[in-house]
GROMACS .gro file of C-alpha atoms in nm:
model
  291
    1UNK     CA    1  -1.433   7.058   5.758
    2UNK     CA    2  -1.114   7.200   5.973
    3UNK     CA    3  -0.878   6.949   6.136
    4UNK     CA    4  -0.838   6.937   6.537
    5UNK     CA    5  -0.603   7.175   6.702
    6UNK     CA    6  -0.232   7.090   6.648
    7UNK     CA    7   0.096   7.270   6.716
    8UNK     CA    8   0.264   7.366   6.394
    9UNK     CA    9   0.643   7.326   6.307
   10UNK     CA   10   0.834   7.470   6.000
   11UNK     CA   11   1.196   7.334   6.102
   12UNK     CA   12   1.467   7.429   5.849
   13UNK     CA   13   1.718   7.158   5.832
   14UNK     CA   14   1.739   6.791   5.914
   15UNK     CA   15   1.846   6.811   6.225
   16UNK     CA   16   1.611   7.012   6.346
   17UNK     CA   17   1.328   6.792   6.220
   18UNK     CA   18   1.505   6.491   6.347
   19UNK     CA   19   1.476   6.682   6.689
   20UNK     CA   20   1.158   6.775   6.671
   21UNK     CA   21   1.048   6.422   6.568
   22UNK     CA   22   1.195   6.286   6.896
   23UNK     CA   23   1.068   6.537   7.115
   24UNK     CA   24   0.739   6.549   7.032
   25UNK     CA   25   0.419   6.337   6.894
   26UNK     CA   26   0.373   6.438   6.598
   27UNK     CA   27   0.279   6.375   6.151
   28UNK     CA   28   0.498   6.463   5.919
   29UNK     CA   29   0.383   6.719   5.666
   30UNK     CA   30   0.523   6.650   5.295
   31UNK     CA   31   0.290   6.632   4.984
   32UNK     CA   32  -0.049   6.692   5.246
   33UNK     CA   33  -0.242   6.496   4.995
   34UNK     CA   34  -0.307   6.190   5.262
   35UNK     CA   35  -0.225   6.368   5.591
   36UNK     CA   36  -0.457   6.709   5.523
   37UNK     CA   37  -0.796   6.488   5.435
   38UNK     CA   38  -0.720   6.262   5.739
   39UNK     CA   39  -0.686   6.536   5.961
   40UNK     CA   40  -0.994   6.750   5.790
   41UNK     CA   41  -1.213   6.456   5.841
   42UNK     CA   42  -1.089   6.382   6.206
   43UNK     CA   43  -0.966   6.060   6.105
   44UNK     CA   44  -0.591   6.176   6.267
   45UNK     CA   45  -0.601   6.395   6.561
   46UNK     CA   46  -0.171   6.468   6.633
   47UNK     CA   47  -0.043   6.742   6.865
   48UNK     CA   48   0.180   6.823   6.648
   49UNK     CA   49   0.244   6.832   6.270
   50UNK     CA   50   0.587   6.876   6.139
   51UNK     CA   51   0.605   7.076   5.770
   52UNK     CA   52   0.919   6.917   5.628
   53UNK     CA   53   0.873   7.092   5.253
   54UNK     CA   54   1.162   7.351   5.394
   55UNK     CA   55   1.477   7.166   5.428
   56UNK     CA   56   1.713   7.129   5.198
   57UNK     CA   57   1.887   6.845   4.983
   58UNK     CA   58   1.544   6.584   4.986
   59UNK     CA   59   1.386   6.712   4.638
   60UNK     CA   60   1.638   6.491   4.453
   61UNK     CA   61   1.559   6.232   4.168
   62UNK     CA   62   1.899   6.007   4.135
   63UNK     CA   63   1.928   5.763   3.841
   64UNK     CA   64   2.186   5.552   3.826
   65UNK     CA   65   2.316   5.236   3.639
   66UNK     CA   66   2.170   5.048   3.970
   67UNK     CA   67   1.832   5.207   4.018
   68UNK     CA   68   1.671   5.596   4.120
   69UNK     CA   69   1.673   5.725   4.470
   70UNK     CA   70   1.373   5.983   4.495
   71UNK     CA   71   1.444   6.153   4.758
   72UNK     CA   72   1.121   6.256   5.039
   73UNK     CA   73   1.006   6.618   4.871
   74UNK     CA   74   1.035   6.515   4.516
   75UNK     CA   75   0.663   6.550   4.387
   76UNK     CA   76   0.495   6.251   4.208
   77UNK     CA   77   0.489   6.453   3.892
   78UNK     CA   78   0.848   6.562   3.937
   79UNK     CA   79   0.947   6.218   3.922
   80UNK     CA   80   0.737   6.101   3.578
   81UNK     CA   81   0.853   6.370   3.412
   82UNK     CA   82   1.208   6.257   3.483
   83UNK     CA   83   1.147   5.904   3.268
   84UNK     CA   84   1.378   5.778   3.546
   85UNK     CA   85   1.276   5.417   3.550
   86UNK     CA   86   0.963   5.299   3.323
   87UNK     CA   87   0.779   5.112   3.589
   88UNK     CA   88   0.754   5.403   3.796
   89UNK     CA   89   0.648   5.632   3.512
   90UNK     CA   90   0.363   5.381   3.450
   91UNK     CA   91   0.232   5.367   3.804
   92UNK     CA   92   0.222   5.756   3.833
   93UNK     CA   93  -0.002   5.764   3.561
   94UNK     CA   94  -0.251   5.594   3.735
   95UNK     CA   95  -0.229   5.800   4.127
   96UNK     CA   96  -0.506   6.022   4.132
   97UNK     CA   97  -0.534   6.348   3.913
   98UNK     CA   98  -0.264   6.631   3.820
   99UNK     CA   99  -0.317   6.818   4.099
  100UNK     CA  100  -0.262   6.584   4.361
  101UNK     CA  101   0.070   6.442   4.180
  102UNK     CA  102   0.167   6.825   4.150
  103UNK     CA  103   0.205   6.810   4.504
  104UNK     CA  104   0.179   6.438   4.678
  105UNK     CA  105   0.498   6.290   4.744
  106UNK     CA  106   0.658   5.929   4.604
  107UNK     CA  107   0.818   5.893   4.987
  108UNK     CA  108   0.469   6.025   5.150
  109UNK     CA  109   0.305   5.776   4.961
  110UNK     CA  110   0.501   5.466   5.054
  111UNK     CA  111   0.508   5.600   5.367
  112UNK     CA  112   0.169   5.616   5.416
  113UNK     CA  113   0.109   5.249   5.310
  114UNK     CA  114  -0.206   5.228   5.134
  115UNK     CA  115  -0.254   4.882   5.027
  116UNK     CA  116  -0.484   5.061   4.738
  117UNK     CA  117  -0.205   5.260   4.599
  118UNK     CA  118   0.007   5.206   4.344
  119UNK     CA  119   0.358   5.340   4.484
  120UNK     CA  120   0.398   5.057   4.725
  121UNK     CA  121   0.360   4.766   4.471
  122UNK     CA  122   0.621   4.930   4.249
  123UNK     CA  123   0.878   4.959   4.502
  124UNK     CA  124   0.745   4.574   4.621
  125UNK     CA  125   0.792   4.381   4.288
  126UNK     CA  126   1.109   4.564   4.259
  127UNK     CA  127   1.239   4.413   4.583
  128UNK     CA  128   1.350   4.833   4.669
  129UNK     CA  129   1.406   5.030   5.012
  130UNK     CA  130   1.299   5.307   5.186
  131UNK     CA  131   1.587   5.512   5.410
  132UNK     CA  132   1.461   5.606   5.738
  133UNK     CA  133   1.662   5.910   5.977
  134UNK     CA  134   1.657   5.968   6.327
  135UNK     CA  135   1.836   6.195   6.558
  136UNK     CA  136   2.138   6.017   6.638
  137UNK     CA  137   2.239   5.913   7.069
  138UNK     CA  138   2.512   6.051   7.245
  139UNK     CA  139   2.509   6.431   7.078
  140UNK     CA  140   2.625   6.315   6.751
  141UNK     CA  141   2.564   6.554   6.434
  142UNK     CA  142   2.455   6.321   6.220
  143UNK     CA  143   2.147   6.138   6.196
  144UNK     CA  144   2.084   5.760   6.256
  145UNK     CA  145   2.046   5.596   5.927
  146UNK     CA  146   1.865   5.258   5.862
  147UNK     CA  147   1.801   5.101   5.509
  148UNK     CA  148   1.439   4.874   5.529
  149UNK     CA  149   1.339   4.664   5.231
  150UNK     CA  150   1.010   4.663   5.081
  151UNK     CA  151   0.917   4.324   5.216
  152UNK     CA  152   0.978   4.480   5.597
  153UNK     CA  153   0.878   4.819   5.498
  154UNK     CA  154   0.451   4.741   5.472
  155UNK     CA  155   0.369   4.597   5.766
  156UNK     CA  156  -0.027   4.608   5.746
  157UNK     CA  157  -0.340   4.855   5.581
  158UNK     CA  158  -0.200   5.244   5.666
  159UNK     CA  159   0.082   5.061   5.895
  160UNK     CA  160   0.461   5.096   5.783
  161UNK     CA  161   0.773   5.007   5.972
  162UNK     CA  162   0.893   5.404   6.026
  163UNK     CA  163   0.879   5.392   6.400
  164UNK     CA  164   0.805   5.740   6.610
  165UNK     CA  165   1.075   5.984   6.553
  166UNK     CA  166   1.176   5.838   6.232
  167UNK     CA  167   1.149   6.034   5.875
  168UNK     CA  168   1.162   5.908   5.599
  169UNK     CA  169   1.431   6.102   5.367
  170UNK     CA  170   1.430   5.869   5.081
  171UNK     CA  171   1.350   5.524   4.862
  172UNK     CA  172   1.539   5.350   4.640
  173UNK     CA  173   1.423   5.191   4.323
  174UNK     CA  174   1.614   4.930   4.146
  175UNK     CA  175   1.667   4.894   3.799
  176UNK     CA  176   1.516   4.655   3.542
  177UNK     CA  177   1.759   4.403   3.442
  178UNK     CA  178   1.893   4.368   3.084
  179UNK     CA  179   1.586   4.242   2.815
  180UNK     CA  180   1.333   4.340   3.087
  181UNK     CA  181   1.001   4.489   3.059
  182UNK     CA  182   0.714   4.612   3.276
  183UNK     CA  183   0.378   4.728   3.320
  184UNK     CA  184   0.112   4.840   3.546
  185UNK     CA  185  -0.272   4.738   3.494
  186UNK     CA  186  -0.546   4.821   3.674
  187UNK     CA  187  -0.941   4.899   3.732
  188UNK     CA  188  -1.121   5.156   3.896
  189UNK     CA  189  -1.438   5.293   3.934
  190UNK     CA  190  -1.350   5.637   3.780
  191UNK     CA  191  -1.004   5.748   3.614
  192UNK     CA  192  -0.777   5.881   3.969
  193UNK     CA  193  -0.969   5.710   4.207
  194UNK     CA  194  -0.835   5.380   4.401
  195UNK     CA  195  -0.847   5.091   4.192
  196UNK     CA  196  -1.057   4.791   4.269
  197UNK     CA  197  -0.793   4.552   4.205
  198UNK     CA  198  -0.445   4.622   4.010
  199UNK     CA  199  -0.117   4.462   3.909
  200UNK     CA  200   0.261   4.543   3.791
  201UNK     CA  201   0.446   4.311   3.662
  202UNK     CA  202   0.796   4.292   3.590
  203UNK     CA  203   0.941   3.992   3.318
  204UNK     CA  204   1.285   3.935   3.222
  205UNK     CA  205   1.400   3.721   2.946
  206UNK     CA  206   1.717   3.605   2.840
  207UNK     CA  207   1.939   3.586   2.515
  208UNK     CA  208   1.656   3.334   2.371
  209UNK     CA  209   1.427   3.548   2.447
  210UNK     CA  210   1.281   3.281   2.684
  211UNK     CA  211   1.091   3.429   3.027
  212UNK     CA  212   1.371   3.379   3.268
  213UNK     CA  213   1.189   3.594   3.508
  214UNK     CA  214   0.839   3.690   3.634
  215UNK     CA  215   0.706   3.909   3.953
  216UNK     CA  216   0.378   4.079   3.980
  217UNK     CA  217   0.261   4.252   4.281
  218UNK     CA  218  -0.102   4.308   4.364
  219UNK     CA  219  -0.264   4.608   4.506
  220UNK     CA  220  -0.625   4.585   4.660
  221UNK     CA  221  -0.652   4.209   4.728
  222UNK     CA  222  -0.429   4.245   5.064
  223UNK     CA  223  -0.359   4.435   5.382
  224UNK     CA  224  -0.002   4.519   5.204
  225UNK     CA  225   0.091   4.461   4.808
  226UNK     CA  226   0.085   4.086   4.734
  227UNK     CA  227   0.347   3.970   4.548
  228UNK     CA  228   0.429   3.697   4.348
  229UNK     CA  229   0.704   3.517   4.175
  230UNK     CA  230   0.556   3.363   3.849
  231UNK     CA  231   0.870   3.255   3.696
  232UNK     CA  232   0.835   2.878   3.789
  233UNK     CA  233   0.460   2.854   3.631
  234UNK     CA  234   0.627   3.034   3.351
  235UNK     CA  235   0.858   2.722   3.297
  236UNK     CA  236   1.107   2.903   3.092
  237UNK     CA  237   0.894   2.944   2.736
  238UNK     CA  238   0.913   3.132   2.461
  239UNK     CA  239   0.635   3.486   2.621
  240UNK     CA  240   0.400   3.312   2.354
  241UNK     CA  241   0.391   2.934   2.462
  242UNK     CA  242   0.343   3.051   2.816
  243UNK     CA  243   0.043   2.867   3.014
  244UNK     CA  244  -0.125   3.229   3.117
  245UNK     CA  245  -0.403   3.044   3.273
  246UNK     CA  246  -0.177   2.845   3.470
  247UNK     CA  247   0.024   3.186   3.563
  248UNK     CA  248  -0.316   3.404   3.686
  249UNK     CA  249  -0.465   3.108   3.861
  250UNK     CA  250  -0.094   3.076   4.066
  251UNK     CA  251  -0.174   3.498   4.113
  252UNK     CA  252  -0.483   3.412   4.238
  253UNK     CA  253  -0.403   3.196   4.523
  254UNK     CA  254  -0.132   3.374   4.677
  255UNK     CA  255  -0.391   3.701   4.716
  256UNK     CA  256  -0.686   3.735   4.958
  257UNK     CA  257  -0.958   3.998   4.863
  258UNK     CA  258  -1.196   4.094   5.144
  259UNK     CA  259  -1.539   4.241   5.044
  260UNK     CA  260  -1.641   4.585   5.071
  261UNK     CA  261  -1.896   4.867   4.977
  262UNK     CA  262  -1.692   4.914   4.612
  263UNK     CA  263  -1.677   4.556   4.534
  264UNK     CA  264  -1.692   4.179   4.666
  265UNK     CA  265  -1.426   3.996   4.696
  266UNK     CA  266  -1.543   3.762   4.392
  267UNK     CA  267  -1.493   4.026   4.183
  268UNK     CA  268  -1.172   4.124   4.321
  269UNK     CA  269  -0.990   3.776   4.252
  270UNK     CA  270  -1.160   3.765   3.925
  271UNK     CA  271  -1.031   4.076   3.863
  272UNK     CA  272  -0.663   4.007   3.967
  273UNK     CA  273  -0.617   3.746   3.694
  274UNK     CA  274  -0.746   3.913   3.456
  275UNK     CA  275  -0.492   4.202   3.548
  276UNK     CA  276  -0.226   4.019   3.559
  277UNK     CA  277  -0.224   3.854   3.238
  278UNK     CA  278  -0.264   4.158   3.064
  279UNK     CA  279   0.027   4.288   3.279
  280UNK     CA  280   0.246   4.006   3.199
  281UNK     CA  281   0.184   3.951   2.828
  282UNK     CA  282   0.287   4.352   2.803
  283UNK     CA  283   0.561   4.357   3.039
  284UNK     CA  284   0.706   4.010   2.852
  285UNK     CA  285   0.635   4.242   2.497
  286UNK     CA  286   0.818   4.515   2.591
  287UNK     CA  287   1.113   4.291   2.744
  288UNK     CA  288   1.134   4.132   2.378
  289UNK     CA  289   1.146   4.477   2.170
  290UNK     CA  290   1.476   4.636   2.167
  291UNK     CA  291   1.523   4.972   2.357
   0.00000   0.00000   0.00000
């Protein structure tokens, strides 16, 4: 398979790829490991591709007391090896095999919006952003900055809100509160490939070690991650006096599976509160052992 013809450009700093971005119509080139198969399969036909792995100052991982910023070129097993934040660790597990982490990219990912994937529901439950750059009006040097939160960010299946021109240059994950725990649970058909149905989950508790806190968010049972805010089914309990059936049937209803060749969408919302009771009873574990 070969893609369709395209113009290549290897810009070497930000501005130049800003430039390039609003001159032409093109892809931007990070990781590959979406972009190459869609163009190799003729799924994507741009005029242009734009190889961003060359500039400088966006292969950054940035914890801090508030959350990581990962910055566009940081590769997805860059990132897990750093142990930056937990939840993030435990989705990368789960993307695909070593070699495509070795090169795919955490921004690329989000970016590229696959309500399949697991990127998108981390930065989703964690209520996180993604930093888009353009070239700024008027001749200025510096780029045009905008901050969009993961609730804006997905806007349908392969759809995300960077506009033409736009790069994405890096996302922001927030920290887990204090006595917080999380977890990522999922099924597929084969280890690495896209899971039929998955969940994170993300529960706080507080000094009585009662669930003051509950999010999941759903990949596979949407057009964009589905999530949900558990915390009033929860009822404030004690993790082990929690109504779990109660919880996954309120997961249930706020997700809509479609069928498809892999599986029907029976299966799918079966399969979603199963998930995320699993997810939940480890994430609320976790929040209750010390660190």
């Amino acid at each position: 398979m070969k893609p369709p013809p395209f113009t290549y450009h290897a810009p070497r700093d930000l501005r130049e790829a800003l430039d390039l971005l609003a001159e032409v119509d093109g892809k931007v080139l990070a990781g590959g490991q979406s972009l190459i198969p869609l163009l190799n399969m003729r799924l994507a036909a741009p005029a242009h591709v734009v190889d961003v792995n060359r500039l400088p100052g966006l292969s950054t991982i940035e914890a801090r007391p508030e959350g990581v910023t990962v910055g566009a070129l940081a590769r997805q097993a860059e990132v897990a090896r750093a142990g930056a934040h937990p939840l993030l660790g435990q989705a990368l597990r789960l993307v695909a095999h070593p070699v495509i982490r070795n090169r795919g990219t955490v921004v690329g990912s989000l970016v590229h919006a696959d309500p399949a994937a697991e990127l998108p529901a981390v930065l989703a439950v964690l209520g996180g952003s993604v930093r888009l750059a353009r070239r700024a009006t008027g001749g200025s040097p510096d780029a045009a900055v905008r901050e969009v939160a993961a609730d804006a960010f997905f806007a349908g299946p392969l759809e995300s809100a960077a506009e033409p021109g736009e790069l994405a240059v890096s996302a922001f994950f927030p920290a887990l509160p204090p006595r917080s725990g999380s977890a990522f649970e999922e099924v597929a058909r084969r280890h690495g490939d896209y899971a039929l149905a998955g969940v994170c989950a993300v529960v706080t508790l507080d000094e009585d070690l009662h669930v003051a806190a509950a999010r999941v968010a759903c990949v596979g049972v949407g057009p964009v991650p589905v999530v949900a805010d558990v915390t009033g089914v929860c009822g404030r309990r004690p993790a082990a006096t929690v109504p779990w059936e109660a919880v996954t049937e309120a997961v249930r209803q706020a997700v809509e599976p479609e069928d498809d060749i892999h599986a029907s969408a029976a299966y799918r919302l079966h399969l979603v509160g199963v998930l995320a009771e699993r997810a939940l009873k480890e994430a609320a574990a976790r929040a209750a052992t010390p660190p």
